[in-house]
PDB file of C-alpha atoms and ligand atoms in Angstrom:
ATOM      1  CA  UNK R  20      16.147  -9.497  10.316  1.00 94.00           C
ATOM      2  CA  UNK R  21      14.417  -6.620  11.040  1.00 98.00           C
ATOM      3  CA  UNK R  22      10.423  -5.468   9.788  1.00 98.00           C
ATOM      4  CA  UNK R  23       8.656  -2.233  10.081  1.00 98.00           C
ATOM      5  CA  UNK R  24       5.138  -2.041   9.164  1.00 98.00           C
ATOM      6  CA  UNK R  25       3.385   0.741   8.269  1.00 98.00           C
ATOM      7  CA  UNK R  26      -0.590   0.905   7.448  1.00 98.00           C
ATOM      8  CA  UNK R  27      -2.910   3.369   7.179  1.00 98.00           C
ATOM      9  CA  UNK R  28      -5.616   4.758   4.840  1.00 97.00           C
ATOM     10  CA  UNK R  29      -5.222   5.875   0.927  1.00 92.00           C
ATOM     11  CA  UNK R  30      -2.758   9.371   0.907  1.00 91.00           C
ATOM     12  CA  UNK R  31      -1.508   9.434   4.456  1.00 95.00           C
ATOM     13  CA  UNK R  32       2.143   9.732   2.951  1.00 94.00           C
ATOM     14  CA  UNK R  33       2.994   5.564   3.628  1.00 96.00           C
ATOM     15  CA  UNK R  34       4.568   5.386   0.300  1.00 95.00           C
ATOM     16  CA  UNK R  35       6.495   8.772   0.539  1.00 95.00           C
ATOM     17  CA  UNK R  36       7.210   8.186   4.283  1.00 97.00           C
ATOM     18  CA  UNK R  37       8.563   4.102   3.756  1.00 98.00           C
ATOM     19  CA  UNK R  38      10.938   5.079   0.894  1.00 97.00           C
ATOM     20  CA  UNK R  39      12.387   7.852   2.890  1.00 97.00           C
ATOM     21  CA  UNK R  40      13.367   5.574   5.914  1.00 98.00           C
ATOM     22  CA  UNK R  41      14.579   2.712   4.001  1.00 97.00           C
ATOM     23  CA  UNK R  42      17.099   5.088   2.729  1.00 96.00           C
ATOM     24  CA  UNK R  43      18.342   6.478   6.018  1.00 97.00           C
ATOM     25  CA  UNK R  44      18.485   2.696   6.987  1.00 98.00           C
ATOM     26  CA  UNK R  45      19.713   0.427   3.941  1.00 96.00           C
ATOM     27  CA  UNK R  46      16.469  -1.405   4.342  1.00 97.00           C
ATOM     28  CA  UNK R  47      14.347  -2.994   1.259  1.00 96.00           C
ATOM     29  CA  UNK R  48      11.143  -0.943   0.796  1.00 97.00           C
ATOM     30  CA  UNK R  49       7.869  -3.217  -0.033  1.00 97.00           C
ATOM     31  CA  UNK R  50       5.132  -1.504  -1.258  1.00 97.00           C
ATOM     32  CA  UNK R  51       2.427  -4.314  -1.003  1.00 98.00           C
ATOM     33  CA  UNK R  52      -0.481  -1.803  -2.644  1.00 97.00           C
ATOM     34  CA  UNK R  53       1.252  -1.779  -6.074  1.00 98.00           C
ATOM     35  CA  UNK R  54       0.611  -6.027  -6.136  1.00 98.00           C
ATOM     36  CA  UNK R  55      -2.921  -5.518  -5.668  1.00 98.00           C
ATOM     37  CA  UNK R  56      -2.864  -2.919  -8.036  1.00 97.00           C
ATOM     38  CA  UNK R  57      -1.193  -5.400 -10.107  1.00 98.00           C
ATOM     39  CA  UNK R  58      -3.977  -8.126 -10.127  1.00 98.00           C
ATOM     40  CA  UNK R  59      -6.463  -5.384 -10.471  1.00 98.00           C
ATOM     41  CA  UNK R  60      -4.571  -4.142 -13.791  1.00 98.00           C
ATOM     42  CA  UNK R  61      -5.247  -7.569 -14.751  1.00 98.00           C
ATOM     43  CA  UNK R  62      -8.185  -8.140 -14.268  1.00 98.00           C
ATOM     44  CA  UNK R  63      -9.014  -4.163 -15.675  1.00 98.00           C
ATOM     45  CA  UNK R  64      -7.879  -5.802 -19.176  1.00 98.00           C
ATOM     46  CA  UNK R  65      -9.449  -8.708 -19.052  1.00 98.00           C
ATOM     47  CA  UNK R  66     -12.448  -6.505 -18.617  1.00 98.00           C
ATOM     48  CA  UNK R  67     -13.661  -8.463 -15.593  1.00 98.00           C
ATOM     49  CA  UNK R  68     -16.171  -6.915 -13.318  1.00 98.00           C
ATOM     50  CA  UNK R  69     -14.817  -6.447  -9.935  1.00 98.00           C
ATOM     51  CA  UNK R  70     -17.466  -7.798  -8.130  1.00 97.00           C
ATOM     52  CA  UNK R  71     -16.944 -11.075 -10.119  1.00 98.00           C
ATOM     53  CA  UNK R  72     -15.742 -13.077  -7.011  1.00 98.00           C
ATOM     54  CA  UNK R  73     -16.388 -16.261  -8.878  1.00 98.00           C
ATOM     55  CA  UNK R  74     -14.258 -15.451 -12.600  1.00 98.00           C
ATOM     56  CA  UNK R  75     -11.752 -13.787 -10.000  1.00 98.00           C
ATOM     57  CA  UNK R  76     -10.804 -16.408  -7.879  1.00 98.00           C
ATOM     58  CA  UNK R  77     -10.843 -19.420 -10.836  1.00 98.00           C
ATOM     59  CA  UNK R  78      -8.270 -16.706 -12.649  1.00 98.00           C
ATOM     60  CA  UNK R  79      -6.093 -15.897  -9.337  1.00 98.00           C
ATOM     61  CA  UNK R  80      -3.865 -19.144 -10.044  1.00 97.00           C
ATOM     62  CA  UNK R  81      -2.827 -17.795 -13.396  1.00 97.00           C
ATOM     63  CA  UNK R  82      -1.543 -14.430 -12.571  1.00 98.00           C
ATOM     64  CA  UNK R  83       1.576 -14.527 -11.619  1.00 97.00           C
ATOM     65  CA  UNK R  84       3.463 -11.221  -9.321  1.00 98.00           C
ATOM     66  CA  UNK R  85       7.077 -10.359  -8.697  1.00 96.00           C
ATOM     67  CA  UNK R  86       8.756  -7.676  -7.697  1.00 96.00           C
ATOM     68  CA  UNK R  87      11.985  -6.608  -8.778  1.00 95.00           C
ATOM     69  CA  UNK R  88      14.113  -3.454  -7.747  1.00 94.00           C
ATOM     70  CA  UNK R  89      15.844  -0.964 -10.290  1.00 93.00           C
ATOM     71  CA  UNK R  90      19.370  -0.281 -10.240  1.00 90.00           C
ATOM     72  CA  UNK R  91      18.629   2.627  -8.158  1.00 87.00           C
ATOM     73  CA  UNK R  92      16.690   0.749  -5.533  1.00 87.00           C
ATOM     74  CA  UNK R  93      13.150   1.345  -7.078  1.00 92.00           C
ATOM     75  CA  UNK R  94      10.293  -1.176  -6.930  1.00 96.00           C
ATOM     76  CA  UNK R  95       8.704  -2.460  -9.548  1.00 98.00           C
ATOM     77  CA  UNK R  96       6.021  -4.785 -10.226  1.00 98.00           C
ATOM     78  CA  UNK R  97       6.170  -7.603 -12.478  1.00 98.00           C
ATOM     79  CA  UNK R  98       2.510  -9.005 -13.808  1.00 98.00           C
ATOM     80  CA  UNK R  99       2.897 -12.248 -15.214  1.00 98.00           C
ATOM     81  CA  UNK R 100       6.267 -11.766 -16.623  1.00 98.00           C
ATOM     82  CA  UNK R 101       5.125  -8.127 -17.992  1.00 98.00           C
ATOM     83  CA  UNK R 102       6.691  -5.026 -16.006  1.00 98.00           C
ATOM     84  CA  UNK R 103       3.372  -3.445 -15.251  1.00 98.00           C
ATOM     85  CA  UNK R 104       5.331  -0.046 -12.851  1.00 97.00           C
ATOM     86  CA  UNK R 105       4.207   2.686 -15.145  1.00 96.00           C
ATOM     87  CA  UNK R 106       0.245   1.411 -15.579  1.00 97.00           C
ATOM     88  CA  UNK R 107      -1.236   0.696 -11.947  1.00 97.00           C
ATOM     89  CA  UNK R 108      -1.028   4.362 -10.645  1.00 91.00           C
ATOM     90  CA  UNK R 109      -4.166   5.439 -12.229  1.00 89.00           C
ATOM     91  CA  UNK R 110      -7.182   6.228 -10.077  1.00 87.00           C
ATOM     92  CA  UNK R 111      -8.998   3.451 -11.813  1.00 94.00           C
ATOM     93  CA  UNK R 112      -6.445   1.061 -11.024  1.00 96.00           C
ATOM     94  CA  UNK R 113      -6.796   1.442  -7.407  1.00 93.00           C
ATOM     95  CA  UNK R 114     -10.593   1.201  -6.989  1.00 94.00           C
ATOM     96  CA  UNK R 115     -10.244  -2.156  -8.447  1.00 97.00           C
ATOM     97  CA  UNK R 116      -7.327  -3.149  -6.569  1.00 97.00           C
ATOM     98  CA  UNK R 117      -9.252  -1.879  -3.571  1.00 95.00           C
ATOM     99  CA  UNK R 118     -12.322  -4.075  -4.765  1.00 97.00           C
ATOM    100  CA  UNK R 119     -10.710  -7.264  -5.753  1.00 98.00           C
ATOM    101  CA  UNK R 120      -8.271  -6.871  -2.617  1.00 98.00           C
ATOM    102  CA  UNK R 121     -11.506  -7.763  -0.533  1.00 97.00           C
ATOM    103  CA  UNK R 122     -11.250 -11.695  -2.653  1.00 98.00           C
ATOM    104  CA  UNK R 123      -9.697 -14.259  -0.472  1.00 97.00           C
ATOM    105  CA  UNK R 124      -8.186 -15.646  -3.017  1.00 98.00           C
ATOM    106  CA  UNK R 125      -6.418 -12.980  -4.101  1.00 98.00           C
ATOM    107  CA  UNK R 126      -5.308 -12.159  -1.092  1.00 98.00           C
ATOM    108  CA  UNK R 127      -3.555 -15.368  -0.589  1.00 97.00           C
ATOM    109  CA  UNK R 128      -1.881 -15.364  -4.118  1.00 97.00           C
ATOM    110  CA  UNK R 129      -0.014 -12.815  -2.429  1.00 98.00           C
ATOM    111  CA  UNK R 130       0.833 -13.529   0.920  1.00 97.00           C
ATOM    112  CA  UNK R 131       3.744 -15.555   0.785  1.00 94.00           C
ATOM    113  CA  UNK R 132       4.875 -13.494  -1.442  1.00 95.00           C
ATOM    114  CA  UNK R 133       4.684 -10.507   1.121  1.00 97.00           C
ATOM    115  CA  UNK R 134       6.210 -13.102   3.689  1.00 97.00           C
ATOM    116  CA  UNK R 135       9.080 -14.304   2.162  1.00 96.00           C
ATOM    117  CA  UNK R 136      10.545 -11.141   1.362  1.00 94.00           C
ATOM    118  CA  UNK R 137      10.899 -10.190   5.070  1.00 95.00           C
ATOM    119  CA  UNK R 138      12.556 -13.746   5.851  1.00 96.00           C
ATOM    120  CA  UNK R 139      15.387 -12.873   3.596  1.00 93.00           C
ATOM    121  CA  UNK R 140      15.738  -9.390   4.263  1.00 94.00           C
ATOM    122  CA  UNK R 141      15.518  -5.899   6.599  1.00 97.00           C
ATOM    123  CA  UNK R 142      12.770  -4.766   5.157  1.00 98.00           C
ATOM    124  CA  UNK R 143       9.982  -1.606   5.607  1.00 98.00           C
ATOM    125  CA  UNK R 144       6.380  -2.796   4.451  1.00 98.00           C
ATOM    126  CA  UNK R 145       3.418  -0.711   3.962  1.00 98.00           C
ATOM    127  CA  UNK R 146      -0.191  -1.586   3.262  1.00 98.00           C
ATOM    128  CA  UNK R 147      -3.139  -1.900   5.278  1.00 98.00           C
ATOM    129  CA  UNK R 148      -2.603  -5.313   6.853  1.00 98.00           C
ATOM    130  CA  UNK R 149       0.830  -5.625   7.470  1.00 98.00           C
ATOM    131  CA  UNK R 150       0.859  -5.374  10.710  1.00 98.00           C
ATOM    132  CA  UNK R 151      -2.233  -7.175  11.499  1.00 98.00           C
ATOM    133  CA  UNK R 152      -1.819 -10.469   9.327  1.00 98.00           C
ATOM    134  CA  UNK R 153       1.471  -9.907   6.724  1.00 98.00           C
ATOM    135  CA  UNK R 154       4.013  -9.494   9.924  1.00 98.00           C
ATOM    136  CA  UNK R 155       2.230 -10.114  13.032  1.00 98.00           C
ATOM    137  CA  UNK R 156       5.840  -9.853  14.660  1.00 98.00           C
ATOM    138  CA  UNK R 157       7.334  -7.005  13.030  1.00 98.00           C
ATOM    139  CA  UNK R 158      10.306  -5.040  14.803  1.00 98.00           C
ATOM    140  CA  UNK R 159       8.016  -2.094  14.993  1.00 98.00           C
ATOM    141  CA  UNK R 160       4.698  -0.879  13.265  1.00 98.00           C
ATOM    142  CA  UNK R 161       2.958   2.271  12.211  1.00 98.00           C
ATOM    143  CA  UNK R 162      -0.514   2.982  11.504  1.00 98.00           C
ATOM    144  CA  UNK R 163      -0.170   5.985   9.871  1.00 98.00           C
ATOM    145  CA  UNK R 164      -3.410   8.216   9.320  1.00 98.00           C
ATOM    146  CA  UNK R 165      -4.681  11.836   8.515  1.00 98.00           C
ATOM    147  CA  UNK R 166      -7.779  13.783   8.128  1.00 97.00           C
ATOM    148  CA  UNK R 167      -9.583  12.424   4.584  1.00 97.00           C
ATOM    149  CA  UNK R 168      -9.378  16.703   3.763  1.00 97.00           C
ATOM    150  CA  UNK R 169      -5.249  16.615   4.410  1.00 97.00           C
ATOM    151  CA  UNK R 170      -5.248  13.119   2.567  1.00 97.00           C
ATOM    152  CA  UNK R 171      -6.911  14.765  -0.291  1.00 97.00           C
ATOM    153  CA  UNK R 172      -5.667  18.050  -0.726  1.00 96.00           C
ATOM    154  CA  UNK R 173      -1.973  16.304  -0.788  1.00 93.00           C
ATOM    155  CA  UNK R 174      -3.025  14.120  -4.049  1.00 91.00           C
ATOM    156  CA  UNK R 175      -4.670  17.177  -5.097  1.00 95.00           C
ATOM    157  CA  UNK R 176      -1.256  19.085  -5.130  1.00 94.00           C
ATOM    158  CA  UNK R 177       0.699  16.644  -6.289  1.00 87.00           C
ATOM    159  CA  UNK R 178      -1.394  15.657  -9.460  1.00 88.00           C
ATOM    160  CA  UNK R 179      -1.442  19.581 -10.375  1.00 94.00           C
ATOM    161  CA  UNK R 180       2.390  19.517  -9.870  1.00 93.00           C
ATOM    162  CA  UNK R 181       2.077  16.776 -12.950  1.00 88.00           C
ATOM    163  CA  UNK R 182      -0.229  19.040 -14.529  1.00 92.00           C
ATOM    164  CA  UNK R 183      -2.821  16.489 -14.034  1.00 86.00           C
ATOM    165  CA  UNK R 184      -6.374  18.081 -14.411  1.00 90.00           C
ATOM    166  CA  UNK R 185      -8.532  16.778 -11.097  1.00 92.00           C
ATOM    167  CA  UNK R 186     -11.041  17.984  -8.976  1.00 96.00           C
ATOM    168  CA  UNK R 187     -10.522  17.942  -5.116  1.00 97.00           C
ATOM    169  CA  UNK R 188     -14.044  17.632  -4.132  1.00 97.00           C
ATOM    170  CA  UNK R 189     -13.742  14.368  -6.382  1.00 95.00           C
ATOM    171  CA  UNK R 190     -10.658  13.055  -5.466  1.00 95.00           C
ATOM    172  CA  UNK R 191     -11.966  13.506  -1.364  1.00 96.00           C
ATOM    173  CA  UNK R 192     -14.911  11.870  -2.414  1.00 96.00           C
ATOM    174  CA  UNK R 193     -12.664   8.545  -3.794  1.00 94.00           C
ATOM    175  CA  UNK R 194     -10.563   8.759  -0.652  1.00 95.00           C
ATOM    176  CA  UNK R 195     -13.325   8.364   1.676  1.00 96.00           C
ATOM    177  CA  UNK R 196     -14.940   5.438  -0.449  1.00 95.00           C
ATOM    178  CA  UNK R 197     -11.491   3.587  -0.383  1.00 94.00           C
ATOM    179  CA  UNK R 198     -11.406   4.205   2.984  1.00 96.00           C
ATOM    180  CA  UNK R 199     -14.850   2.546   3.491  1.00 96.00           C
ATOM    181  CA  UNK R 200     -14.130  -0.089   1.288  1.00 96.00           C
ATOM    182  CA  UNK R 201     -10.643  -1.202   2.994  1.00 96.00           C
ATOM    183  CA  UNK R 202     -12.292  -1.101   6.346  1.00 97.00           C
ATOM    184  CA  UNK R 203     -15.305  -2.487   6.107  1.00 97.00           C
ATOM    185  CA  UNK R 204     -14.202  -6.114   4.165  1.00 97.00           C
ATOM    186  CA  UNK R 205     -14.264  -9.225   5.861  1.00 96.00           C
ATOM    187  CA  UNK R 206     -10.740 -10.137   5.328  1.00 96.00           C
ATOM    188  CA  UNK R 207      -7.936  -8.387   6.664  1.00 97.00           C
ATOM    189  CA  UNK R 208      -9.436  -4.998   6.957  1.00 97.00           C
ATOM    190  CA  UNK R 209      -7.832  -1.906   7.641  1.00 98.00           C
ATOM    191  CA  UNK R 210      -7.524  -1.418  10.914  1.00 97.00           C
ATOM    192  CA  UNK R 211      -4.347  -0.624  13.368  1.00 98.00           C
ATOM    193  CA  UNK R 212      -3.306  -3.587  15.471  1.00 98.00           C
ATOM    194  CA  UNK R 213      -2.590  -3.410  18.772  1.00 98.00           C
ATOM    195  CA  UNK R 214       0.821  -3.009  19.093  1.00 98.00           C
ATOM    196  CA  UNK R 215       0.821  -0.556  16.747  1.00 98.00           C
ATOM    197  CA  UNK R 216       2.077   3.373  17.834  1.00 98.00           C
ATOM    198  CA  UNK R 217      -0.684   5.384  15.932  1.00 98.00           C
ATOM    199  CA  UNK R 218       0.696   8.568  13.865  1.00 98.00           C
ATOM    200  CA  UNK R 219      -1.568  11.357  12.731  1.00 98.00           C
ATOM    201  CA  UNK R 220       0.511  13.343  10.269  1.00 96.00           C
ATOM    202  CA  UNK R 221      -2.365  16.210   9.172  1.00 97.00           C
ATOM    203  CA  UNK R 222      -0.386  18.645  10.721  1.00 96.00           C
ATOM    204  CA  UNK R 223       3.215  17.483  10.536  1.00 96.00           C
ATOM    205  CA  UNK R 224       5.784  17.266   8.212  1.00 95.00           C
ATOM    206  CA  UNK R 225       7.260  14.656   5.792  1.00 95.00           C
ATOM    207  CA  UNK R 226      10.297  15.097   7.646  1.00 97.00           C
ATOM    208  CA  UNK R 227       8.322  15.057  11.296  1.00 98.00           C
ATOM    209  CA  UNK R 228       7.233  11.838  10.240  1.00 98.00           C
ATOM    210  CA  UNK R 229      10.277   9.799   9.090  1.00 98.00           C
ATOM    211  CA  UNK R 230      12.414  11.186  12.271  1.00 98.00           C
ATOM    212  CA  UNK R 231       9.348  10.068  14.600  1.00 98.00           C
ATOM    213  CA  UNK R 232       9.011   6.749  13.439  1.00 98.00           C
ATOM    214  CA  UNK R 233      13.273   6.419  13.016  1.00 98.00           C
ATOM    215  CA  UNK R 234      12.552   7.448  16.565  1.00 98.00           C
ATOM    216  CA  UNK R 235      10.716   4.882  17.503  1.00 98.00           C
ATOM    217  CA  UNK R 236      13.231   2.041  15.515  1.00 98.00           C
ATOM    218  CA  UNK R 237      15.968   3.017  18.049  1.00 97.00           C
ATOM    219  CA  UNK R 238      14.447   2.555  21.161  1.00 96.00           C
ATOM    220  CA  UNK R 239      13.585  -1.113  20.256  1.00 94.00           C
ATOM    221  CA  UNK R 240      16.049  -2.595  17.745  1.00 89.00           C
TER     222      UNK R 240
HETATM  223  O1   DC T 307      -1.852   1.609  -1.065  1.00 89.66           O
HETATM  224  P1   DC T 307      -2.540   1.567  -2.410  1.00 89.66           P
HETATM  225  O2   DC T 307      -3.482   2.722  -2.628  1.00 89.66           O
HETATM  226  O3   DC T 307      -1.571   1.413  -3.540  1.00 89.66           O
HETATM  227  O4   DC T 307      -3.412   0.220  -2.392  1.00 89.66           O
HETATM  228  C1   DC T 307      -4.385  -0.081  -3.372  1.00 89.66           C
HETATM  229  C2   DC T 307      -5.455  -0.980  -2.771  1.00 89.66           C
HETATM  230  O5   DC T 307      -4.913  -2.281  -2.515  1.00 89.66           O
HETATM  231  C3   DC T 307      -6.042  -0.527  -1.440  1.00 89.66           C
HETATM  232  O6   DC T 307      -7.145   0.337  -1.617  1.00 89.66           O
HETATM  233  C4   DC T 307      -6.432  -1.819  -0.768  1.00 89.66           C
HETATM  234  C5   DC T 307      -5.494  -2.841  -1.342  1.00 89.66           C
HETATM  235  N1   DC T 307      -4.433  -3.223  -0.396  1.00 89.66           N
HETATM  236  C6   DC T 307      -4.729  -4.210   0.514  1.00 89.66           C
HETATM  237  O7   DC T 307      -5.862  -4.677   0.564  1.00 89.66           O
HETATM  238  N2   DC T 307      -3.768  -4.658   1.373  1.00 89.66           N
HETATM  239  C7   DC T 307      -2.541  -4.145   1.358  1.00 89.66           C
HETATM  240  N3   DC T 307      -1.609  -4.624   2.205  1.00 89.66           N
HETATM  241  C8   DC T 307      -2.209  -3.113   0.439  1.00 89.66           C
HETATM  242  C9   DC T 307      -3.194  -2.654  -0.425  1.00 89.66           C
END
């Protein structure tokens, strides 16, 4: 089986980029974010503060996550038996994901998870710890990054595209708190491992991207 991990910061394209090349390739595309953003839907409704490591952990063995793919190949994220897809995209959503993610106990609810999926099939993963911890042997990984300004001023465009009102001071401001937040945790922090081949996409293209890293798949499969 083959793995390709891809991590990087909030809005460096992972998402974009990792459905793109599991097209060209006929692999499964894992988008390991949307679980945490999941559990932090969850616990969002349950009105749980974030910080509650305690309530959080005694709840993690309750909340069950699955994902499931759409008849056109889309991934979508089942919360205990609920499809959940259209409500963890909010900006809300991913601060507590991005909170809660930091739990150890919510971390492992959904590591095997993670792992199992890659035993079974070719798959592309992105996240922030995929290489590092999900698939320490991966075929090939990615840390994909770019400047907190680029990062922004994509989510900025493509929220106005969905006539979303935003701000882009604000939204650079949330980028560079995620960013802190993912990096600075104890547990499986974002960070690029070793073996990784480091991509800075601020000035390229989506396209730039996905032939780089497709690239990089052929010289090693
Ligand atoms: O990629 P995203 O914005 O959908 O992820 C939401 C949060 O989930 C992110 O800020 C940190 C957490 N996360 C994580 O800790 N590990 C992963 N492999 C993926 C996401």
């Amino acid at each position: 089986m083959y793995s390709i991990a891809i991590d990087g910061p909030a809005g460096a394209g992972k998402s974009t980029i990792a459905k793109e090349i599991a097209k060209r390739l006929g692999f499964i595309y894992v988008d390991t974010g949307a679980m945490y953003r999941a559990m932090g839907l969850c616990f969002l409704r349950k009105g749980i503060d974030g910080h509650d490591r305690e309530t959080i952990a005694d709840l993690c063995p309750s909340i069950r996550v699955d994902l499931s793919y759409d008849g056109e190949g889309r991934q979508q994220v089942i919360l205990n038996g609920e499809n959940v897809t259209p409500f963890i995209r909010q900006e809300e959503v991913g601060q507590m994901a991005s909170v809660t993610s930091a739990i150890p106990e919510v971390r492992a609810a959904l590591l095997d998870l993670q792992r199992n999926m890659a035993l079974t099939s070719d798959i592309i993963m992105d996240g922030r710890d995929i290489g590092t911890h999900v698939l320490p042997d991966a075929t090939l990984k990615i840390y994909l990054t770019a400047s907190p300004g680029v990062r922004a001023r994509r989510r900025y465009d493509e929220l106005c595209e969905k006539g979303i009102p935003c701000d882009l001071n604000r939204i650079e401001e949330d980028i560079i708190k995620r960013d802190q937040q993912d990096m600075t945790r104890e547990i499986a922090p974002l960070k690029q491992a070793e073996d990784a081949i480091l991509l800075d996409s601020s000035d390229m293209s989506i396209q730039e991207v996905v032939s780089a890293i497709l690239e990089e798949f052929e010289k090693i499969r």
